[in-house]
Short mmCIF file of C-alpha atoms and ligand atoms in Angstrom, two decimals:
data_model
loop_
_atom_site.label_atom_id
_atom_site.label_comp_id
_atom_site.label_asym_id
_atom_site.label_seq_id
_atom_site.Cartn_x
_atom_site.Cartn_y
_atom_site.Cartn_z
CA UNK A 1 140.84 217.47 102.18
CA UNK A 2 143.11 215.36 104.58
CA UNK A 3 144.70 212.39 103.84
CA UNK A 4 145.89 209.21 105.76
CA UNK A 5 146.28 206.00 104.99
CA UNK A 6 144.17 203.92 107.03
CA UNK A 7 140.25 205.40 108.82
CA UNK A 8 139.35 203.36 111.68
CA UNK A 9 135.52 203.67 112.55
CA UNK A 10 135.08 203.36 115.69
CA UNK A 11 136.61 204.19 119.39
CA UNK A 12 136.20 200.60 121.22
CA UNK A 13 138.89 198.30 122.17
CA UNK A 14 138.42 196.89 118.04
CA UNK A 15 138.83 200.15 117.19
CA UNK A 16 142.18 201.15 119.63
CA UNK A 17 143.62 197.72 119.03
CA UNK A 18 143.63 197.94 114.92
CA UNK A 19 144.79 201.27 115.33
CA UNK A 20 147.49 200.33 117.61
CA UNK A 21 148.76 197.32 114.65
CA UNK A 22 148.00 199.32 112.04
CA UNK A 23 150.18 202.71 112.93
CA UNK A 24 153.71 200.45 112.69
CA UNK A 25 153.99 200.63 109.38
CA UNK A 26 150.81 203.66 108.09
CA UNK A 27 149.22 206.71 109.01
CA UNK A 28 146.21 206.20 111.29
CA UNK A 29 142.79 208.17 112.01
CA UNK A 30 140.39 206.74 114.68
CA UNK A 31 136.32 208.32 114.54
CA UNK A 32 134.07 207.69 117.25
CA UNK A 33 133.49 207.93 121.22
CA UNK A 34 135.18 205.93 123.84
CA UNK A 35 132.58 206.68 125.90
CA UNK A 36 129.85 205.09 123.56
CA UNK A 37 131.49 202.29 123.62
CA UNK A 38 129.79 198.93 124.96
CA UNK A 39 132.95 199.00 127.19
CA UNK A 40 132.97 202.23 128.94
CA UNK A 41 130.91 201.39 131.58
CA UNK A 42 131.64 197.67 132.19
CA UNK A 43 133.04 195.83 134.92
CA UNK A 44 135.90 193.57 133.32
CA UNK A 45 135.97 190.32 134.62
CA UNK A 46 136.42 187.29 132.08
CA UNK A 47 139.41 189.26 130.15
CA UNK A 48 143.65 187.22 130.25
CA UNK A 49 145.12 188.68 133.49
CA UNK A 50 143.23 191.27 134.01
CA UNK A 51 142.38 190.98 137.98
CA UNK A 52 138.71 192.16 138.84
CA UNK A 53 137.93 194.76 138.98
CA UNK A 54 139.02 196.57 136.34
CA UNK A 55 136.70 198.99 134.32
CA UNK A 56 136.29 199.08 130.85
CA UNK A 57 137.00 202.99 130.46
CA UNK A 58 140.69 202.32 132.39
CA UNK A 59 141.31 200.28 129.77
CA UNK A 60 139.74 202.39 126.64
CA UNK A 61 141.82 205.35 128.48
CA UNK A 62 145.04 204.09 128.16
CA UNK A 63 144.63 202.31 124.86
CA UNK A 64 143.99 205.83 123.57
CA UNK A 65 147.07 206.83 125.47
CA UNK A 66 149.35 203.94 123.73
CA UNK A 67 147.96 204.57 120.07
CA UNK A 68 148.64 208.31 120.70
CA UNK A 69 151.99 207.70 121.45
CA UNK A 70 152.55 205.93 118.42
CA UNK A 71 151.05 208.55 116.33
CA UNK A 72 147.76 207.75 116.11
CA UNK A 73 145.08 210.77 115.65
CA UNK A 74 141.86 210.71 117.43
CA UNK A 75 138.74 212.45 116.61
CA UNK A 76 135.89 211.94 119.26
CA UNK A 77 132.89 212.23 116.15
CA UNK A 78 130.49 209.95 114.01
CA UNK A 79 131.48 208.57 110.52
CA UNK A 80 128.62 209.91 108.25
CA UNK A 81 129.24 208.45 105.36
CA UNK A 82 132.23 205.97 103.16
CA UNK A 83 132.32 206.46 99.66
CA UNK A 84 134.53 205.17 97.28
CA UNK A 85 136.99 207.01 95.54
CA UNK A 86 140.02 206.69 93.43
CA UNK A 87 140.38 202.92 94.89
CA UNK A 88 140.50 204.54 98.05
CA UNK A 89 137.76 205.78 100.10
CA UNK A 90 136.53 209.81 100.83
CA UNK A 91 135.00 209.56 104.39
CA UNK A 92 132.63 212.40 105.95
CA UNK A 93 132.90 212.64 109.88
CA UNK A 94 130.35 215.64 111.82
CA UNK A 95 133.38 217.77 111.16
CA UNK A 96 135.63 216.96 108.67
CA UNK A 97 136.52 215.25 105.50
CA UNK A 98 139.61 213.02 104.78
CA UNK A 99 140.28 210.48 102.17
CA UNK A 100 141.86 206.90 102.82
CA UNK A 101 143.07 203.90 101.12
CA UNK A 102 141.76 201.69 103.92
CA UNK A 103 138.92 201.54 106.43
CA UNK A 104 138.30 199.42 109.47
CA UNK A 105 134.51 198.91 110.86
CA UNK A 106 134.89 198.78 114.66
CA UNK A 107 131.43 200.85 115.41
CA UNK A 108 130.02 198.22 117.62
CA UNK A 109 126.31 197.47 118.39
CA UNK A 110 123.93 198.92 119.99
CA UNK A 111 121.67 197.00 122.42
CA UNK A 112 117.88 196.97 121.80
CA UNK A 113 116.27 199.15 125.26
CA UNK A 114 112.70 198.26 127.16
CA UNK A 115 112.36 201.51 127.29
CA UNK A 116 110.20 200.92 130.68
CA UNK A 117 111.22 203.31 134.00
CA UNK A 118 113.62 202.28 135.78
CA UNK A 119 115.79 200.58 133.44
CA UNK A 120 118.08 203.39 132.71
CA UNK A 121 118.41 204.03 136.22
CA UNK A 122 119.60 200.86 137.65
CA UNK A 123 121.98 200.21 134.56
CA UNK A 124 124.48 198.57 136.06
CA UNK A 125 122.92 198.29 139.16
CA UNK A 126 121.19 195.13 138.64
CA UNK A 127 119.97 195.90 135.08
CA UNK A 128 122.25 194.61 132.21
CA UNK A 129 122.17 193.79 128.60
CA UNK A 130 124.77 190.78 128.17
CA UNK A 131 124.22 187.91 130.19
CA UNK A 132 127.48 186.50 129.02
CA UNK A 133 129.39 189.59 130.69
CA UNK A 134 127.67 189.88 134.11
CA UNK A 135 126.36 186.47 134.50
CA UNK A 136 128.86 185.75 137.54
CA UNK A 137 127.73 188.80 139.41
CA UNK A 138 124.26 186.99 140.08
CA UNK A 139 124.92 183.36 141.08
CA UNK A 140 122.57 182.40 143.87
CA UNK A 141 120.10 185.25 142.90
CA UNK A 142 116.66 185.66 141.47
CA UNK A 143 116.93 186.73 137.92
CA UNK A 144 114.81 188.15 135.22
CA UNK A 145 115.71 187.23 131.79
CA UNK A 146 113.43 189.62 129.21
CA UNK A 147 112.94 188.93 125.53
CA UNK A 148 111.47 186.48 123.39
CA UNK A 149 114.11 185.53 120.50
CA UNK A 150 117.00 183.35 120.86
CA UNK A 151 119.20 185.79 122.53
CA UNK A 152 116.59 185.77 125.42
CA UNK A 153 116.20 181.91 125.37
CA UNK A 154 120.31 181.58 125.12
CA UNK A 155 120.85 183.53 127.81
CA UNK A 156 118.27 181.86 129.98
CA UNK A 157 119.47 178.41 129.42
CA UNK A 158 123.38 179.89 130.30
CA UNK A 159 121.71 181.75 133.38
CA UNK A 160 120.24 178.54 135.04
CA UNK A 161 123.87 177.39 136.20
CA UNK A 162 124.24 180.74 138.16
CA UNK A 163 120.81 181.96 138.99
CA UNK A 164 119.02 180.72 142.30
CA UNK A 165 115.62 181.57 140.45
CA UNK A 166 114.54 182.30 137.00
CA UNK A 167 112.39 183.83 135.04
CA UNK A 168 111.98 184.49 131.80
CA UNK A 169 109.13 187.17 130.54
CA UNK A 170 107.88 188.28 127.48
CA UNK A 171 104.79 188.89 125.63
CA UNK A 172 105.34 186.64 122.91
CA UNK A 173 108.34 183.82 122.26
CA UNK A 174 109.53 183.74 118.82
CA UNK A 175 111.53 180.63 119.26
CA UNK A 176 109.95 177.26 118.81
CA UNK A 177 107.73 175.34 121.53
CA UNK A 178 110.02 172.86 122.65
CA UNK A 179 113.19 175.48 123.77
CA UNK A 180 110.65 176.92 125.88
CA UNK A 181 109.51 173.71 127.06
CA UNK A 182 113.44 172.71 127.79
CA UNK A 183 113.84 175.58 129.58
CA UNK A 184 110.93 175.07 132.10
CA UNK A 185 111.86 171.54 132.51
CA UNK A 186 114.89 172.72 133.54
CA UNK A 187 113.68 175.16 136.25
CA UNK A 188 112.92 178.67 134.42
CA UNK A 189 109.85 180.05 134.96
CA UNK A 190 108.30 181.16 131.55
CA UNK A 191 105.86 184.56 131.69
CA UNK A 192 103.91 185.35 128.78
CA UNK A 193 103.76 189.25 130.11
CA UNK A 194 106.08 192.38 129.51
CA UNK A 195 107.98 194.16 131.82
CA UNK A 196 106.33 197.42 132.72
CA UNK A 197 108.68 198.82 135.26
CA UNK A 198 111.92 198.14 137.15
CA UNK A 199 112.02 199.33 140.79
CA UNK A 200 114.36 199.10 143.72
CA UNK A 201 116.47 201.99 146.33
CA UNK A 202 119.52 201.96 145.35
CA UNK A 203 119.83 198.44 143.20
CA UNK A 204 117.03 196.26 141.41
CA UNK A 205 114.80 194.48 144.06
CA UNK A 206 111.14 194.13 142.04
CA UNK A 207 109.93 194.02 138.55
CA UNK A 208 106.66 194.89 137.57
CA UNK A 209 104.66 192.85 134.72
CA UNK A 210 101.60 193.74 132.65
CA UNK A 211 99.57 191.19 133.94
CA UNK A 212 99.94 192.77 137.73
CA UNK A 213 102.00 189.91 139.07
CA UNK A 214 105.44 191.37 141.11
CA UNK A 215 108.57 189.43 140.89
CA UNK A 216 111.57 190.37 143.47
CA UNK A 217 114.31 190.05 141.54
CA UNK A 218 117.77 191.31 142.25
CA UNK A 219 118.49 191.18 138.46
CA UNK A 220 117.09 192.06 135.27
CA UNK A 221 118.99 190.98 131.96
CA UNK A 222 117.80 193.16 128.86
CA UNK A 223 118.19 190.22 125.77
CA UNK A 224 116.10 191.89 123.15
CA UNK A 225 118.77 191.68 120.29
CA UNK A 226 120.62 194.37 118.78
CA UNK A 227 121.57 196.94 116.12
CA UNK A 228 124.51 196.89 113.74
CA UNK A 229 125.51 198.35 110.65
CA UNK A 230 122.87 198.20 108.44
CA UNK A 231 123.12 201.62 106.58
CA UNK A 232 126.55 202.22 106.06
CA UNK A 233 126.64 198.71 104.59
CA UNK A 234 123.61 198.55 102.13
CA UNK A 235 125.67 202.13 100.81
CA UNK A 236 128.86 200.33 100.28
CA UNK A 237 127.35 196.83 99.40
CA UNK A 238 129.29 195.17 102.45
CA UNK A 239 127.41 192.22 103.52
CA UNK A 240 125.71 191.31 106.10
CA UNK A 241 125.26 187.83 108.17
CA UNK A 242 122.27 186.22 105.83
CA UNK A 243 119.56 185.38 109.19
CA UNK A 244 119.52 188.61 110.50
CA UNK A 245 120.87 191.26 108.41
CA UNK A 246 122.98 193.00 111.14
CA UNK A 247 126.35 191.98 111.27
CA UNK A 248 129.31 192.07 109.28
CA UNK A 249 130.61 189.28 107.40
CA UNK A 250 134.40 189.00 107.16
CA UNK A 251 137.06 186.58 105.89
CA UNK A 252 139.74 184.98 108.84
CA UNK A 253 141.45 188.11 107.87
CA UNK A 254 138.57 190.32 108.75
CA UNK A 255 138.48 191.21 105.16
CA UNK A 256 134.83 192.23 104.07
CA UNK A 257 133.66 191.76 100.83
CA UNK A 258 134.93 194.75 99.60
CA UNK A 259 138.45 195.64 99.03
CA UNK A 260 139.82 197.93 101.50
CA UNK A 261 137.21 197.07 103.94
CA UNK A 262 137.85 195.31 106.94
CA UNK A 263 135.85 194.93 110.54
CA UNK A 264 136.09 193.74 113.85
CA UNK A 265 134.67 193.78 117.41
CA UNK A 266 131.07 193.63 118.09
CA UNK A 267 129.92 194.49 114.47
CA UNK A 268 130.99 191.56 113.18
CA UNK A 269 128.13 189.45 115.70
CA UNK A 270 128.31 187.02 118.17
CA UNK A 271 129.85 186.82 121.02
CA UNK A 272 129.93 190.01 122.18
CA UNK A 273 133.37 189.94 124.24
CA UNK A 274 136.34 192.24 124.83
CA UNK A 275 138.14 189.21 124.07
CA UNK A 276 137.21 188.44 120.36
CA UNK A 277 137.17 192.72 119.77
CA UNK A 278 140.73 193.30 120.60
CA UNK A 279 141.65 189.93 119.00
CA UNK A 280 139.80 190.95 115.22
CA UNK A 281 141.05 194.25 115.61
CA UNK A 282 144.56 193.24 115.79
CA UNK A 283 144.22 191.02 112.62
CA UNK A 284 141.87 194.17 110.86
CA UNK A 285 145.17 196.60 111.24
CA UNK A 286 147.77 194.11 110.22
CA UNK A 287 145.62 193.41 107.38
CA UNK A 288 145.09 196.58 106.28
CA UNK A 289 148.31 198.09 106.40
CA UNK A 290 149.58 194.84 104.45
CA UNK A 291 146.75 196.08 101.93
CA UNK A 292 147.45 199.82 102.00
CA UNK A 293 151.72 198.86 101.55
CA UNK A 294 151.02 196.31 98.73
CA UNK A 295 148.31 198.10 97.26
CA UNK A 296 149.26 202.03 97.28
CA UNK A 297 152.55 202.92 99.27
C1 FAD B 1 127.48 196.50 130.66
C2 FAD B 1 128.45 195.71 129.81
C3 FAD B 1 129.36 194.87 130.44
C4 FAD B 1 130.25 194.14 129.68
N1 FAD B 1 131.14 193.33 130.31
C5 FAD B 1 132.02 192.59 129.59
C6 FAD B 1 132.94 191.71 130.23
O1 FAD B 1 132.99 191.59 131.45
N2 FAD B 1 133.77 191.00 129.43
C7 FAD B 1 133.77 191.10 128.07
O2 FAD B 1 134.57 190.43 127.42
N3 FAD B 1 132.91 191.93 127.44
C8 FAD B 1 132.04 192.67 128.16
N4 FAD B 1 131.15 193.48 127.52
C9 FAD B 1 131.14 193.51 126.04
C10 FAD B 1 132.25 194.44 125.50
O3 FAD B 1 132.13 195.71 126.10
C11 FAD B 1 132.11 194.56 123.98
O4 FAD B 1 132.20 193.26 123.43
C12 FAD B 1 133.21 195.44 123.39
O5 FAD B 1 133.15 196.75 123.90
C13 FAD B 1 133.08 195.47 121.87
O6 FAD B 1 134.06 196.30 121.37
P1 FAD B 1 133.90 197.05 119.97
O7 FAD B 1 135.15 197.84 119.82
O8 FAD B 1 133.52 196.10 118.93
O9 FAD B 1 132.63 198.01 120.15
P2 FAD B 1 132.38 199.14 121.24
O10 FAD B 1 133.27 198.97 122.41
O11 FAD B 1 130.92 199.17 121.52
O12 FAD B 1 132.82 200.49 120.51
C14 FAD B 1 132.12 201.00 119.43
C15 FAD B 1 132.71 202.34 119.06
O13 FAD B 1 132.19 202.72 117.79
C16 FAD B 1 131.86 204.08 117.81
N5 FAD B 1 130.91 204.37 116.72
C17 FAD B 1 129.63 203.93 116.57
N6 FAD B 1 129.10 204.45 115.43
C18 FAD B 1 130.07 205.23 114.88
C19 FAD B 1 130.15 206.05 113.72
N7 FAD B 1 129.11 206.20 112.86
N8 FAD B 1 131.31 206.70 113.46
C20 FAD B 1 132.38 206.59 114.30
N9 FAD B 1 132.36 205.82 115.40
C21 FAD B 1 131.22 205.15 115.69
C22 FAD B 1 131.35 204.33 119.22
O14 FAD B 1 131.42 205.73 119.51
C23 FAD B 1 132.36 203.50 120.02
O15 FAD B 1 133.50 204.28 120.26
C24 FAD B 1 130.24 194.24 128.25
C25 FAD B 1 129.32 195.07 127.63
C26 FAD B 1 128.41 195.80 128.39
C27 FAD B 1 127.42 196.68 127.70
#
């Protein structure tokens, strides 16, 4: 079996940027897929002197390039399992095995789909799932906010400074009577319907709903939540924010609540941001390596 000091989980800017802090001073693996990651296919636009536009795989492309030069090792394949071991960690990938004295969560989240035609299609194209991300690309148009939790009503409430129209549709709202009352007052159009297809040439231009109405709309935001963690932490007892049982609780050292473990990025929760990923990941690999020199080297 291989060893190495340090296995990061995950092949986002968390991921690239722990790696990056944490190679100074130990050896470094990095599992996953820059090309799964949330950032791949974005359009950077909110992100310290980076001029628009600048995608998010230019910068998970030479990230990768930096860490390799500094000797990190890159394996584009899924994490199976963490298990403890000797105070250290054994961790199964698809295709190997190694064993660590560290290991840094920076897997991500995964969006909750529609799943209604049309939506994988215009991805990008007028269909989005993070209204904090693209909101600038739509002031002055007609928007379609979809989802009935709080991420849906959040992003509504942030999308009436920038939207000329807006709606928000779902079957049912699980947030209480008087957010959805705030919202219409201030100009959202509530829809108690689902979204059955998205349609357009080569961008969004119509919805369609359940109840037969039409909306033109020249955006659709997908705010139905999203995955995290959950299995790899109920095996390791790592836990989880206490409302919703998907993210990742850390210290202000991105220490979880067991030793070794740290995370960062988007598995840790809200907001979802290039920003606070690269930021957390840069504290997770200073941390860890101070753990891995104190602790074992
Ligand atoms: C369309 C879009 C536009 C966006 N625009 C912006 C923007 O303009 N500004 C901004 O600040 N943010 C933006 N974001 C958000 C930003 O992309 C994320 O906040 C950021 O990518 C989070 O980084 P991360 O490293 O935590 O996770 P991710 O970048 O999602 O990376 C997760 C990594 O984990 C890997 N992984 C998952 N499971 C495993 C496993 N079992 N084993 C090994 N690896 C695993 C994946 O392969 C991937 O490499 C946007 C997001 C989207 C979807």
């Amino acid at each position: 079996m291989e060893k190495v000091d340090i296995v990061v989980m995950g092949c986002g800017p968390a991921g690239i940027q722990a790696a990056i802090h944490a190679s100074k001073r130990c050896s470094v693996y990095v599992f996953g897929d820059p090309e799964k990651s949330n950032l791949w296919n974005a359009h950077i636009d909110n992100y310290l002197s980076v001029e628009y536009p600048v995608l998010g795989r230019d910068l998970l492309l030479n990230g990768i390039s930096m860490a390799k030069d500094i000797g990190v090792k890159f394996f584009y394949e899924d994490i199976m399992s963490i298990i403890p071991e000797n105070g250290g960690f054994r961790v199964k990938s698809e295709n190997m095995e190694v064993s660590c004295y560290a290991v840094i969560l920076a897997s991500g989240i995964k969006h909750e789909k529609l799943n209604v035609p049309g939506e994988k299609e215009f991805l990008g194209k007028g269909v989005s799932y993070c209204a904090d991300c693209d909101c600038m690309f739509f002031k002055g148009k007609k928007v379609l906010i979809v989802g009935g939790g709080s991420a849906a009503a959040r992003a509504a409430d942030m999308m009436l400074n920038f939207a000329s129209q807006l709606y928000l549709a779902y079957p049912s709202f699980s947030v209480s009577d008087s957010v959805i009352e705030q919202l219409k007052e201030k100009g959202c159009n509530v829809i108690g319907a689902q979204v059955t297809e998205i349609k357009g040439s080569n961008k969004v231009e119509e919805v369609l709903l359940s109840d037969g109405q039409r909306l033109d709309v020249d955006g659709v935001f997908i705010e139905l939540g999203s995955r995290g963690i959950y299995e790899i932490a109920m095996e390791l007892g790592i836990m989880l924010d206490d409302k919703q049982m998907k993210f990742v609780q850390t210290d202000t050292e991105q220490k979880t609540n067991i030793k070794g473990i740290y995370a960062a990025g988007d598995v840790t929760g809200f907001p979802f941001q290039l920003a606070k990923a690269v930021g957390q990941g840069c504290i997770a690999g200073i941390m860890a390596a101070d753990y891995v020199k104190s602790n074992f080297t």
